[in-house]
mmCIF file of C-alpha atoms in Angstrom:
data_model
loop_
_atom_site.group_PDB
_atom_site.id
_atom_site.type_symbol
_atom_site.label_atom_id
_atom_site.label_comp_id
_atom_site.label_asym_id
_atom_site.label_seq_id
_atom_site.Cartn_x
_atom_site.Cartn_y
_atom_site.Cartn_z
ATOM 1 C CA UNK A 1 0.000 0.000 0.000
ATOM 2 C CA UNK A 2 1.553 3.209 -1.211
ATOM 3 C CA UNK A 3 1.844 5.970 1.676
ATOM 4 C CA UNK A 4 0.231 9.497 1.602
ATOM 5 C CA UNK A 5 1.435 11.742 3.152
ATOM 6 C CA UNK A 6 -1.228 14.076 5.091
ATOM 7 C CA UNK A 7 -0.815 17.774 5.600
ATOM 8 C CA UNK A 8 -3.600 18.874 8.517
ATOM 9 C CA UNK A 9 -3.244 22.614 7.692
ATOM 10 C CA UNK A 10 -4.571 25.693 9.492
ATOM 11 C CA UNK A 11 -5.995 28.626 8.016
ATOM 12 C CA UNK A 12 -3.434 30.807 5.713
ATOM 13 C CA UNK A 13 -3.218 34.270 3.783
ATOM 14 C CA UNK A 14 -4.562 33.232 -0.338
ATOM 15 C CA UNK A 15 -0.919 33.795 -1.207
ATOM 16 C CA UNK A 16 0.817 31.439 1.364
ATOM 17 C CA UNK A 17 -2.002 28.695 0.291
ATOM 18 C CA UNK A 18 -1.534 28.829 -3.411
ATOM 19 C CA UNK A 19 2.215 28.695 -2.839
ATOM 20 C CA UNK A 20 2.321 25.877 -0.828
ATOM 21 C CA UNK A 21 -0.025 23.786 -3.653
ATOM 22 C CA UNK A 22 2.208 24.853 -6.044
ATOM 23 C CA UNK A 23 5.833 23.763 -3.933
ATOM 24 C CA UNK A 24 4.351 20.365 -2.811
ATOM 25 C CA UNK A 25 3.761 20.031 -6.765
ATOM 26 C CA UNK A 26 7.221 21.302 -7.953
ATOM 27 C CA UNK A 27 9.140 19.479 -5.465
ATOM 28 C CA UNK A 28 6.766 15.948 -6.072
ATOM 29 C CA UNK A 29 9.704 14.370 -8.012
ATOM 30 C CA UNK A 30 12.167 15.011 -5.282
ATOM 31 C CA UNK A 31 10.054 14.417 -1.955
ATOM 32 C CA UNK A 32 8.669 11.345 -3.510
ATOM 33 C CA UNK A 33 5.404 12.074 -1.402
ATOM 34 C CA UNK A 34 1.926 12.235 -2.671
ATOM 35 C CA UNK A 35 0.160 14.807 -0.381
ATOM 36 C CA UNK A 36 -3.527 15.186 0.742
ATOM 37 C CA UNK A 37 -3.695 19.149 2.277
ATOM 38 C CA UNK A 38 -6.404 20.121 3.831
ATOM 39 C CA UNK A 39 -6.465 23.657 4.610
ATOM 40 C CA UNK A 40 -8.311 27.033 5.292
ATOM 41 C CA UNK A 41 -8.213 30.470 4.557
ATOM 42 C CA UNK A 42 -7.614 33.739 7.135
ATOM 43 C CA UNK A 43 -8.497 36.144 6.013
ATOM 44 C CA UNK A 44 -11.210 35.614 3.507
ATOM 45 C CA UNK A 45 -10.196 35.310 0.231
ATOM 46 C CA UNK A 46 -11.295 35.494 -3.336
ATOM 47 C CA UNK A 47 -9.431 33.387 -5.718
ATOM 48 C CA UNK A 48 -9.867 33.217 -9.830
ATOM 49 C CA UNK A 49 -8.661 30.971 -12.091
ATOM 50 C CA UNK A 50 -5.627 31.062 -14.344
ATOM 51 C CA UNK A 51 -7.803 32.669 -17.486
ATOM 52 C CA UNK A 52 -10.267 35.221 -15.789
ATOM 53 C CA UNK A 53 -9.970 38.504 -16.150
ATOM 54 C CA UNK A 54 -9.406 40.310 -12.422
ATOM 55 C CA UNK A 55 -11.094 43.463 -13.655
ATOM 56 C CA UNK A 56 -13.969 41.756 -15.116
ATOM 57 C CA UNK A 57 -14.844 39.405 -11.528
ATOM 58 C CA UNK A 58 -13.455 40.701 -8.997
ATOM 59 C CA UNK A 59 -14.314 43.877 -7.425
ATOM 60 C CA UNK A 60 -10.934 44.379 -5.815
ATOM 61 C CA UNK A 61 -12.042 47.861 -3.984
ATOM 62 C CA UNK A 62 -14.475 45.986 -2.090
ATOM 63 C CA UNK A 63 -11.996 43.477 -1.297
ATOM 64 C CA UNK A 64 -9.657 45.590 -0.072
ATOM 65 C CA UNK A 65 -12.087 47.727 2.117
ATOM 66 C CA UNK A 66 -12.759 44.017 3.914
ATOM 67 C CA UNK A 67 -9.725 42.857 3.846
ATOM 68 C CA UNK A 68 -10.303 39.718 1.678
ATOM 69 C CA UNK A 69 -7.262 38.829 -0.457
ATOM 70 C CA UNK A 70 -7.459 38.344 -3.759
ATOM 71 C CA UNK A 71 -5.372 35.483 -5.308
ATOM 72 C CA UNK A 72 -4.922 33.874 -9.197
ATOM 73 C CA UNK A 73 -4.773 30.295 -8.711
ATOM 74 C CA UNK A 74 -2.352 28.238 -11.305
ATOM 75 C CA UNK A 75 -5.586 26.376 -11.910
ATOM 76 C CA UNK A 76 -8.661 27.212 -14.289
ATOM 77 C CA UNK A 77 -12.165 27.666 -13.961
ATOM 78 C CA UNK A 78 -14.190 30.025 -11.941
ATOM 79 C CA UNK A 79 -13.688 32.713 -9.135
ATOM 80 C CA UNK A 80 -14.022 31.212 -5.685
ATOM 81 C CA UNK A 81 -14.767 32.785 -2.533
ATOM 82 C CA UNK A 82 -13.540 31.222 0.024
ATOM 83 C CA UNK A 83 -14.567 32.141 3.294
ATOM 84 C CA UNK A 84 -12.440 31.961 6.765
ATOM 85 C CA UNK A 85 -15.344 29.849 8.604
ATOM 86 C CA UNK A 86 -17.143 28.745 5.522
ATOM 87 C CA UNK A 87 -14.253 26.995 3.702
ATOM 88 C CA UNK A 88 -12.871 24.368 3.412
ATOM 89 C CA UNK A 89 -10.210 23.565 1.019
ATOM 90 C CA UNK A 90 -8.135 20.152 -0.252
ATOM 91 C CA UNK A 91 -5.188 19.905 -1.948
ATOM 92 C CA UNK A 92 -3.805 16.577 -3.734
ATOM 93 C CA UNK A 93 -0.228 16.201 -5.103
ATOM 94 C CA UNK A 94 0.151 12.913 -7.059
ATOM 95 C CA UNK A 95 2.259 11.807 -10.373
ATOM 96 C CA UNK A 96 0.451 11.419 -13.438
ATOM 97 C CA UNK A 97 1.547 7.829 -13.871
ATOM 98 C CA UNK A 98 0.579 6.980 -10.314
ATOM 99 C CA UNK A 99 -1.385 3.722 -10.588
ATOM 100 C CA UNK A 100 -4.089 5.882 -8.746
ATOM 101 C CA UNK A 101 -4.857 7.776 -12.279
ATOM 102 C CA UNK A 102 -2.046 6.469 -14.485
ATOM 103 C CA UNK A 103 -3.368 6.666 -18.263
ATOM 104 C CA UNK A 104 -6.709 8.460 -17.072
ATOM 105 C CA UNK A 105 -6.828 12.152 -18.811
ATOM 106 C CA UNK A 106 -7.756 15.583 -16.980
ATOM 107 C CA UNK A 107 -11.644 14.672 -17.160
ATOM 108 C CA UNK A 108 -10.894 10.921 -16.279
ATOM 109 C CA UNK A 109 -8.898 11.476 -13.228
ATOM 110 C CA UNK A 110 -11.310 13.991 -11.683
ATOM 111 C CA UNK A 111 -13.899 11.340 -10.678
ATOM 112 C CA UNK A 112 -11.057 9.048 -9.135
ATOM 113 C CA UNK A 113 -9.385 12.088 -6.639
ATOM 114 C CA UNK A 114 -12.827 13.453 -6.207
ATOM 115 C CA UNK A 115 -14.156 9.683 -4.804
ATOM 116 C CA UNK A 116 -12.401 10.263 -1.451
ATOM 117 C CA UNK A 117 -14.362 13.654 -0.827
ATOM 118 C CA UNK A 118 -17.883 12.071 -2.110
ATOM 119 C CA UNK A 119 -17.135 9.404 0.629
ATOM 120 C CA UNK A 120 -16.621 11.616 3.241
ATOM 121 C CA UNK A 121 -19.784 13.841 2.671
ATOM 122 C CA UNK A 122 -21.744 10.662 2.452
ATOM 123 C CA UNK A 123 -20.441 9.591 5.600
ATOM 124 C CA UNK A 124 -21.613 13.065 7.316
ATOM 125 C CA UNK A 125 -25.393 11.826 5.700
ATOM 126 C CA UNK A 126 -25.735 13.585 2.702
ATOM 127 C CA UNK A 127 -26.118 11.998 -0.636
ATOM 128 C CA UNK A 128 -23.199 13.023 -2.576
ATOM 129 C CA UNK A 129 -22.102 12.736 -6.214
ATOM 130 C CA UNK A 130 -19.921 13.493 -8.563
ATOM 131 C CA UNK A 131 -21.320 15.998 -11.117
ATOM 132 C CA UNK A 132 -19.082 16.179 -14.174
ATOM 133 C CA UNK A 133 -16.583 17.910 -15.353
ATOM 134 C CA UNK A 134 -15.747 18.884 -11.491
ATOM 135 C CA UNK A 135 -18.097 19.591 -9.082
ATOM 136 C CA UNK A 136 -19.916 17.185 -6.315
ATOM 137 C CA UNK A 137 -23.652 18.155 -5.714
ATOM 138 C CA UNK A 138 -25.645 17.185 -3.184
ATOM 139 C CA UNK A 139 -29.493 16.730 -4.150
ATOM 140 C CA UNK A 140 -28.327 18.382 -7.456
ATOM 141 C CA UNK A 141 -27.208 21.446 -5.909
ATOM 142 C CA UNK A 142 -23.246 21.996 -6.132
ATOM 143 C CA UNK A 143 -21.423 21.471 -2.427
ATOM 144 C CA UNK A 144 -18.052 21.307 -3.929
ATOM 145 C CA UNK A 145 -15.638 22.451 -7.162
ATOM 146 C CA UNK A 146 -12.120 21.842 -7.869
ATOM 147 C CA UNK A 147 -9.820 22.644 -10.515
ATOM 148 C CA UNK A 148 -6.608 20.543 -11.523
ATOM 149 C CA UNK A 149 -3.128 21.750 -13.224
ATOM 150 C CA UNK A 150 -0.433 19.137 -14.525
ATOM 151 C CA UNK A 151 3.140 20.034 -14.783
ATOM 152 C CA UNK A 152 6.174 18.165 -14.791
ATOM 153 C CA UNK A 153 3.961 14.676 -14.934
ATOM 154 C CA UNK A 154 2.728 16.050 -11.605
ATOM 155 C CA UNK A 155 -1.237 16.594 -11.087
ATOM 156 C CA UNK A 156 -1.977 19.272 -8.764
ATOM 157 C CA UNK A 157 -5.708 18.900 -7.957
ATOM 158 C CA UNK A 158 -7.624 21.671 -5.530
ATOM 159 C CA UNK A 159 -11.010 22.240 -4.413
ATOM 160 C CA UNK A 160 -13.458 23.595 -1.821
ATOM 161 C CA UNK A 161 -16.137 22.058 0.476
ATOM 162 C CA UNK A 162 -18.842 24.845 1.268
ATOM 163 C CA UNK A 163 -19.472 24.517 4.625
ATOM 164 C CA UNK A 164 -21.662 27.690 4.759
ATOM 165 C CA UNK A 165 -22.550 30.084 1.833
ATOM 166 C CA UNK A 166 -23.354 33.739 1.852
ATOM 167 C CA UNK A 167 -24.279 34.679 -1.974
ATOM 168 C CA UNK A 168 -25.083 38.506 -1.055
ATOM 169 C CA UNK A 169 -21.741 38.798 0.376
ATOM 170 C CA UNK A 170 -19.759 36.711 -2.883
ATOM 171 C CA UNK A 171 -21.926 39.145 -5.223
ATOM 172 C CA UNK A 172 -20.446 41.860 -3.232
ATOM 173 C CA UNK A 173 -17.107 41.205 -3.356
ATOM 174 C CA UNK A 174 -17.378 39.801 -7.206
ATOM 175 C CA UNK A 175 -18.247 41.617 -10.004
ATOM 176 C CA UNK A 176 -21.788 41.078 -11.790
ATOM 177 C CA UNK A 177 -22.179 41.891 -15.565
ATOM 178 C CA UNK A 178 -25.093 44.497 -15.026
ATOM 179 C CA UNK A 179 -26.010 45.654 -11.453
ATOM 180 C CA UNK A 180 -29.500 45.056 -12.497
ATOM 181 C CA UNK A 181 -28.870 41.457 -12.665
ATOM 182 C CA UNK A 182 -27.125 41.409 -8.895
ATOM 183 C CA UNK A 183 -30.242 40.266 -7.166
ATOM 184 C CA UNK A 184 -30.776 37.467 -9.956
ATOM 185 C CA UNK A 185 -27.553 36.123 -9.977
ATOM 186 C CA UNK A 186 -27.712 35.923 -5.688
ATOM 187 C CA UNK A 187 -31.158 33.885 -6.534
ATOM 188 C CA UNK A 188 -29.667 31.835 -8.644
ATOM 189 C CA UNK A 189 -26.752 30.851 -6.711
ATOM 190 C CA UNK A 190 -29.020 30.373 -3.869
ATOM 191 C CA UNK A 191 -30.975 27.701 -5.829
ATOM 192 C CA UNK A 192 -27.618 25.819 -7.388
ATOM 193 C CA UNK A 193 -25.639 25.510 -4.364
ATOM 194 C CA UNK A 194 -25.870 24.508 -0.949
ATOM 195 C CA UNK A 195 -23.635 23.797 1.612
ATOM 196 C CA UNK A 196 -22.740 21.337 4.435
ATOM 197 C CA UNK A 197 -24.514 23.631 6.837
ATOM 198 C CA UNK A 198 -28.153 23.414 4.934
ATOM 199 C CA UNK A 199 -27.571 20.295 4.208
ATOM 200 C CA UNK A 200 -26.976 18.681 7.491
ATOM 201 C CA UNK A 201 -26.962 21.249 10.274
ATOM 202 C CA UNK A 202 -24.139 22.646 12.159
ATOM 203 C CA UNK A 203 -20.904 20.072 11.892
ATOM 204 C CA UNK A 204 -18.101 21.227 13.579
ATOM 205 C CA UNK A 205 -14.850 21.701 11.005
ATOM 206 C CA UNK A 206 -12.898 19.335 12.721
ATOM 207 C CA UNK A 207 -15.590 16.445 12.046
ATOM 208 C CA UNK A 208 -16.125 17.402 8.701
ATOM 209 C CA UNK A 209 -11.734 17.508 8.355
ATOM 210 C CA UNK A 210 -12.179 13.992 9.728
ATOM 211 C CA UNK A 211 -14.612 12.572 7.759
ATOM 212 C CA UNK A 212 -13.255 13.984 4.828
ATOM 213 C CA UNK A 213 -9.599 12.289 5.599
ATOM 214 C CA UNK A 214 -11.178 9.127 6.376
ATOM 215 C CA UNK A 215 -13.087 9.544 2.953
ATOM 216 C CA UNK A 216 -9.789 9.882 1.254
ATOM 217 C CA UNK A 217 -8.248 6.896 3.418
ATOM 218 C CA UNK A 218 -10.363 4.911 1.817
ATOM 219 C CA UNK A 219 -10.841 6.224 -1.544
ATOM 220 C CA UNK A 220 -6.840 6.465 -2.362
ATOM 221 C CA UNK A 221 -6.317 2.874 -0.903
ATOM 222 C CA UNK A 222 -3.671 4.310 1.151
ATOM 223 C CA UNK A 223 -2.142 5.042 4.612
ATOM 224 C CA UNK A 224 -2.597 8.726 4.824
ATOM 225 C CA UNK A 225 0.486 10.011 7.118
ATOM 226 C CA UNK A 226 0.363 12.846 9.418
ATOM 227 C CA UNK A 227 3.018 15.166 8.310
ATOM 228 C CA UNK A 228 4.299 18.823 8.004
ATOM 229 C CA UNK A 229 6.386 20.334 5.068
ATOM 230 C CA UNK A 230 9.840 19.002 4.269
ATOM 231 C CA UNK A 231 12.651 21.427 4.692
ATOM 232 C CA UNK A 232 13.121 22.297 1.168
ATOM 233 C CA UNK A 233 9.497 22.711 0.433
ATOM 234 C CA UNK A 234 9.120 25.189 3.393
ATOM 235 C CA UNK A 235 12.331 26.642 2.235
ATOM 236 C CA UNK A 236 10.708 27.230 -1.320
ATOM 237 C CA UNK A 237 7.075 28.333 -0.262
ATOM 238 C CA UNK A 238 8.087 32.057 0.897
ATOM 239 C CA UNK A 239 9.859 32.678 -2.747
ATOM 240 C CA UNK A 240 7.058 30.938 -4.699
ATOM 241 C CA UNK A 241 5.026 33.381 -2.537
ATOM 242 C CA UNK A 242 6.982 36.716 -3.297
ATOM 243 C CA UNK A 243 7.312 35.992 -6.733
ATOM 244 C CA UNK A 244 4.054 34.805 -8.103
ATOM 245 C CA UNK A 245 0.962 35.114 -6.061
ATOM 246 C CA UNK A 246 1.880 38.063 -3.803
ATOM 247 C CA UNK A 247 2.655 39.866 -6.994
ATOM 248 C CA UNK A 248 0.718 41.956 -8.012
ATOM 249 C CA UNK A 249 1.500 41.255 -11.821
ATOM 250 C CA UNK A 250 0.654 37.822 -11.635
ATOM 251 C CA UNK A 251 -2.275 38.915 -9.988
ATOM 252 C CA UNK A 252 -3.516 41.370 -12.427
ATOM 253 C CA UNK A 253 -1.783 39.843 -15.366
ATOM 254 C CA UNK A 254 -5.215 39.522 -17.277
ATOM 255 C CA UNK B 1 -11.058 48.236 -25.514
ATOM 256 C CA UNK B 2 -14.293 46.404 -27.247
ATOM 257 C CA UNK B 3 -15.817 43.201 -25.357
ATOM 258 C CA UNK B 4 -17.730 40.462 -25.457
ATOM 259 C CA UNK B 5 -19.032 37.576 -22.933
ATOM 260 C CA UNK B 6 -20.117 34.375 -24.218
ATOM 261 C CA UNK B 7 -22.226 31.944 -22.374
ATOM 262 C CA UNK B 8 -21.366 28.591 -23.340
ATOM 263 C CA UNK B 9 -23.668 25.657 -23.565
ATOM 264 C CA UNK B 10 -22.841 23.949 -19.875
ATOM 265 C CA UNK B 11 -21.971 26.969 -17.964
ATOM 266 C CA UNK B 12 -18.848 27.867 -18.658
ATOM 267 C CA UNK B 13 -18.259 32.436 -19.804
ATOM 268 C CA UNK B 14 -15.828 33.478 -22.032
ATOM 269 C CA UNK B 15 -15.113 36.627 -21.782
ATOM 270 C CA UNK B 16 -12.573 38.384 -25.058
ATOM 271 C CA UNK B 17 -11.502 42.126 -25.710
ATOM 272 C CA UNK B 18 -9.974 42.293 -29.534
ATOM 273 C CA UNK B 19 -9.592 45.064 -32.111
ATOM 274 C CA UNK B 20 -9.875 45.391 -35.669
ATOM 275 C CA UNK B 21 -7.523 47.137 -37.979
ATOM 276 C CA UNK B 22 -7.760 47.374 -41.491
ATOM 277 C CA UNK B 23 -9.876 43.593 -41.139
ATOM 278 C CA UNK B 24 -7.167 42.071 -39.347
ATOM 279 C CA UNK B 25 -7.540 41.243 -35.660
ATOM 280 C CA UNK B 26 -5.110 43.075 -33.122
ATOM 281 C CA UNK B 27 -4.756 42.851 -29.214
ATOM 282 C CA UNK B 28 -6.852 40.006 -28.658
ATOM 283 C CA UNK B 29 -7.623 38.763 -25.103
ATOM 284 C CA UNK B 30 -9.252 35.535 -23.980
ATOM 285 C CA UNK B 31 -10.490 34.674 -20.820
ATOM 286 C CA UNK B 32 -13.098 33.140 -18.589
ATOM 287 C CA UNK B 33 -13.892 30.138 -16.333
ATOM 288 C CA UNK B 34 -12.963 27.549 -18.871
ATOM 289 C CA UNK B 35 -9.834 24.958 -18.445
ATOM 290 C CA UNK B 36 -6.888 24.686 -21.010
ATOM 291 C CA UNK B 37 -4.385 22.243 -20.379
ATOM 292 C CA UNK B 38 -1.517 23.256 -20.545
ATOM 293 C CA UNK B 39 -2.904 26.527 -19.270
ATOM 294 C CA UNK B 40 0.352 28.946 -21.549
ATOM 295 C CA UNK B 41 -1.426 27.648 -24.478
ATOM 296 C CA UNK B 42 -3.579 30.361 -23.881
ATOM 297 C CA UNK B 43 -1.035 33.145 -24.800
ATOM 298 C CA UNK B 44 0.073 30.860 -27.479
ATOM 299 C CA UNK B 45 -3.569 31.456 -28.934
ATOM 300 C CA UNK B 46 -4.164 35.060 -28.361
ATOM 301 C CA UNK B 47 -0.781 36.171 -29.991
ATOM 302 C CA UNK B 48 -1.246 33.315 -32.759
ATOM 303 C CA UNK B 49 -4.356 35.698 -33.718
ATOM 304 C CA UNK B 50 -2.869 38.961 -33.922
ATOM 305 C CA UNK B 51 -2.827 40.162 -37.664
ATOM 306 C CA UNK B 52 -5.636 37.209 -38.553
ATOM 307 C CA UNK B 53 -8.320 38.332 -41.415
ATOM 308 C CA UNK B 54 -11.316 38.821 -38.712
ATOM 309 C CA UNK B 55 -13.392 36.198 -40.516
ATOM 310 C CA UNK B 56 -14.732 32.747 -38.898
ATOM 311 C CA UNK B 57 -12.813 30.461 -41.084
ATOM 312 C CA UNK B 58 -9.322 32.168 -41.006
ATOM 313 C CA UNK B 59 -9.694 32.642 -37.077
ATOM 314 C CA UNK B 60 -11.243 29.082 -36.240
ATOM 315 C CA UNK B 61 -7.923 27.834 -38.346
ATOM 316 C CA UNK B 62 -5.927 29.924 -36.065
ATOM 317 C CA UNK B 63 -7.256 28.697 -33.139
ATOM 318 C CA UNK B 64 -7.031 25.453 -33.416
ATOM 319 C CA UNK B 65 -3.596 25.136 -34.942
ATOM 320 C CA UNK B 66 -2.714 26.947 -31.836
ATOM 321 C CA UNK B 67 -4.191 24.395 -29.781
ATOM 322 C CA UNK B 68 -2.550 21.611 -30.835
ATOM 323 C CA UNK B 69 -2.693 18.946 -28.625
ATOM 324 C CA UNK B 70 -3.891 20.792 -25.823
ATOM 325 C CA UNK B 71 -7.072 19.844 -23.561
ATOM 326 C CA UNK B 72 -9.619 22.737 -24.125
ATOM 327 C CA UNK B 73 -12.209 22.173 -21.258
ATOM 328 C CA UNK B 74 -15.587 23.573 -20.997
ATOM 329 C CA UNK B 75 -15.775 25.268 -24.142
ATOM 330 C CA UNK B 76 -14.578 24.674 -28.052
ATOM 331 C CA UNK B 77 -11.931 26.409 -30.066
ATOM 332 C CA UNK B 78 -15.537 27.782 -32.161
ATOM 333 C CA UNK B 79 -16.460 29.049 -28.919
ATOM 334 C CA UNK B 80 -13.265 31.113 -28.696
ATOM 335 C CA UNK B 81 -13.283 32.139 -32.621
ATOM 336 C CA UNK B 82 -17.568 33.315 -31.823
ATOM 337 C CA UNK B 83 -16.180 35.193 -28.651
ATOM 338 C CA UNK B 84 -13.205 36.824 -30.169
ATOM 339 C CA UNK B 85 -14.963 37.957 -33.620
ATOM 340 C CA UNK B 86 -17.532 39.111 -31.421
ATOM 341 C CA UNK B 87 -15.148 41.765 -29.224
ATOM 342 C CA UNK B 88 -14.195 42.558 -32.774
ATOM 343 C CA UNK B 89 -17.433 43.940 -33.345
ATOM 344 C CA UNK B 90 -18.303 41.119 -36.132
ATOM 345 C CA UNK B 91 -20.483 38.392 -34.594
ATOM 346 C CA UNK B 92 -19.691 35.221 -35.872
ATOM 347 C CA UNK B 93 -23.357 33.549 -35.710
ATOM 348 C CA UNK B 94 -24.500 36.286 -33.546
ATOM 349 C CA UNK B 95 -24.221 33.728 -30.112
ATOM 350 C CA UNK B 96 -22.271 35.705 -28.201
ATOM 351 C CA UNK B 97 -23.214 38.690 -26.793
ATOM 352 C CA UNK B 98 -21.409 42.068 -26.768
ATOM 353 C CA UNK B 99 -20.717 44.330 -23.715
ATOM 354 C CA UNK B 100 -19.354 47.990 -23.883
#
């Protein structure tokens, strides 16, 4: 049985979170550890994927006056906020030709990483599922979405459980087309996505961190470790920091 | 700069600023919520169009030869060619719709 290593993070500037995905992913071929992160977020933070526009999504004034950072992942898809109690986020680190997902393409190996966090909201009594490309819904209403990277025959994989959801405050902080359509696009939210807390009631993190690491126990047929960063990852994290996602150019950079 | 936004079939927005100089596409800009894989394909793409004849064919080549081998997720290289031809003020098949 292969080990995992498992990372049982705290809560983290957006900066400091995206650059420790991205080290645990860089190093991968020298550690030689598949990770499982799971992490939060403090303060508040909005991140966007690799191809939005900041200008167009993100309203960063608004950010700024409540202090939420404001973070592009190295990931696609959609703008995410993440917030410091209703968040919270995973992280998997694992080589392409891992028998785990070896030969299985971007869309393939979504469903296999994904299984582990399906198996832990099921085990808190919802009925979760995987809704393709890469979300899991619960009673067709989206509870989680993630958003993968491969470099260097290394998958990076990263996602969010909502524990709670405030959609007036998101449409706040994130820009809407057409402020006429503000109040539609809060409705609509509210009917597509839920969260652990609607679902099931107040869970304390901690029992939702543990279901969701026994979850992934199972799912990655693996011994998941209790671990910290090696040296030479935490060595790497504060310049992968500095020079990509505290920088304002990467930030802004479309 | 001119925009458009593009709702694709599924979800996904795509979202392009381009101009137009004497027919030929300049400064062209792609984003949105979609996944590319590898994601630098993307600049690959929008500087790959710069000095294109703004018409679907031409820029729908473009695209794709651009892509290569590349995983375009959640929306298709016509997607991208509607979007940009869009920001250029000349609506491919009039799907996408343009913002100021």
């Amino acid at each position: 049985m292969t080990g995992w290593r498992l990372i049982l993070d705290g809560k983290r500037p957006a900066a400091e979170n995206m650059a420790m995905d991205e080290t645990v992913m860089r190093l991968r071929p020298s550690t030689g550890l598949n990770t499982l992160r799971l992490y939060g977020w403090n303060p508040s933070a909005i991140s966007i994927g690799y191809f939005q526009s900041l200008e167009a999504e993100v309203d960063t004034g608004e950010c700024r006056a409540r202090g939420v950072d404001v973070v592009r992942r190295i990931t696609g898809g959609g703008a995410v906020y993440h917030d410091t109690v209703g968040d919270l986020t995973y992280s998997i680190v694992v080589p392409v030709d891992d028998p785990l997902v070896n030969g299985l393409d971007v869309l393939g190996s979504y469903g296999v990483l994904l299984d582990g966090l399906v198996n832990g909201l099921s085990a808190l009594g919802m009925e979760a599922g995987f809704r393709p490309v890469n979300d899991i819904v619960v009673s067709g209403r989206k509870i989680s979405g993630s958003a993968q990277t491969r470099r260097g025959g290394v998958i990076l994989q990263h996602g969010t459980v909502i524990l709670d959801v405030d959609p007036d405050l998101m449409f706040t902080l994130l820009r809407v087309p057409d402020e006429k359509v503000r109040d539609k696009m809060v409705a609509s939210v509210k009917d597509r996505v839920t969260s652990v807390r609607h679902q099931v009631g107040h869970v304390r993190r901690d029992e939702v961190v543990a279901a969701l690491v026994e979850g992934f126990g199972g799912s990655l047929g693996a011994e998941l470790e209790p671990a910290g960063l090696t040296r030479e990852e935490a060595a790497l994290v504060p310049r992968v920091q500095r020079e990509r996602f505290a920088d304002p150019e990467w930030t802004g950079r479309r | 700069m001119p925009m458009a936004l593009l709702k694709v079939t599924g979800g996904k927005m795509l979202r392009a600023w381009a101009e137009i100089a004497d027919g030929r596409l300049t400064r062209v800009r792609v984003t949105g919520d979609f996944f590319l894989h590898p994601e630098e394909t993307i600049e690959a793409v929008e500087s790959s169009l710069e000095g294109v004849n703004a018409r679907m064919e031409d820029v729908l080549r473009v695209i794709l030869a651009s892509l290569g081998d590349a995983d375009l997720i959640g929306a298709s290289a016509r997607d991208v060619a509607e979007v940009v031809l869009a920001a250029a003020g000349l609506p491919g098949s009039g799907t996408a719709r343009v913002a100021a």
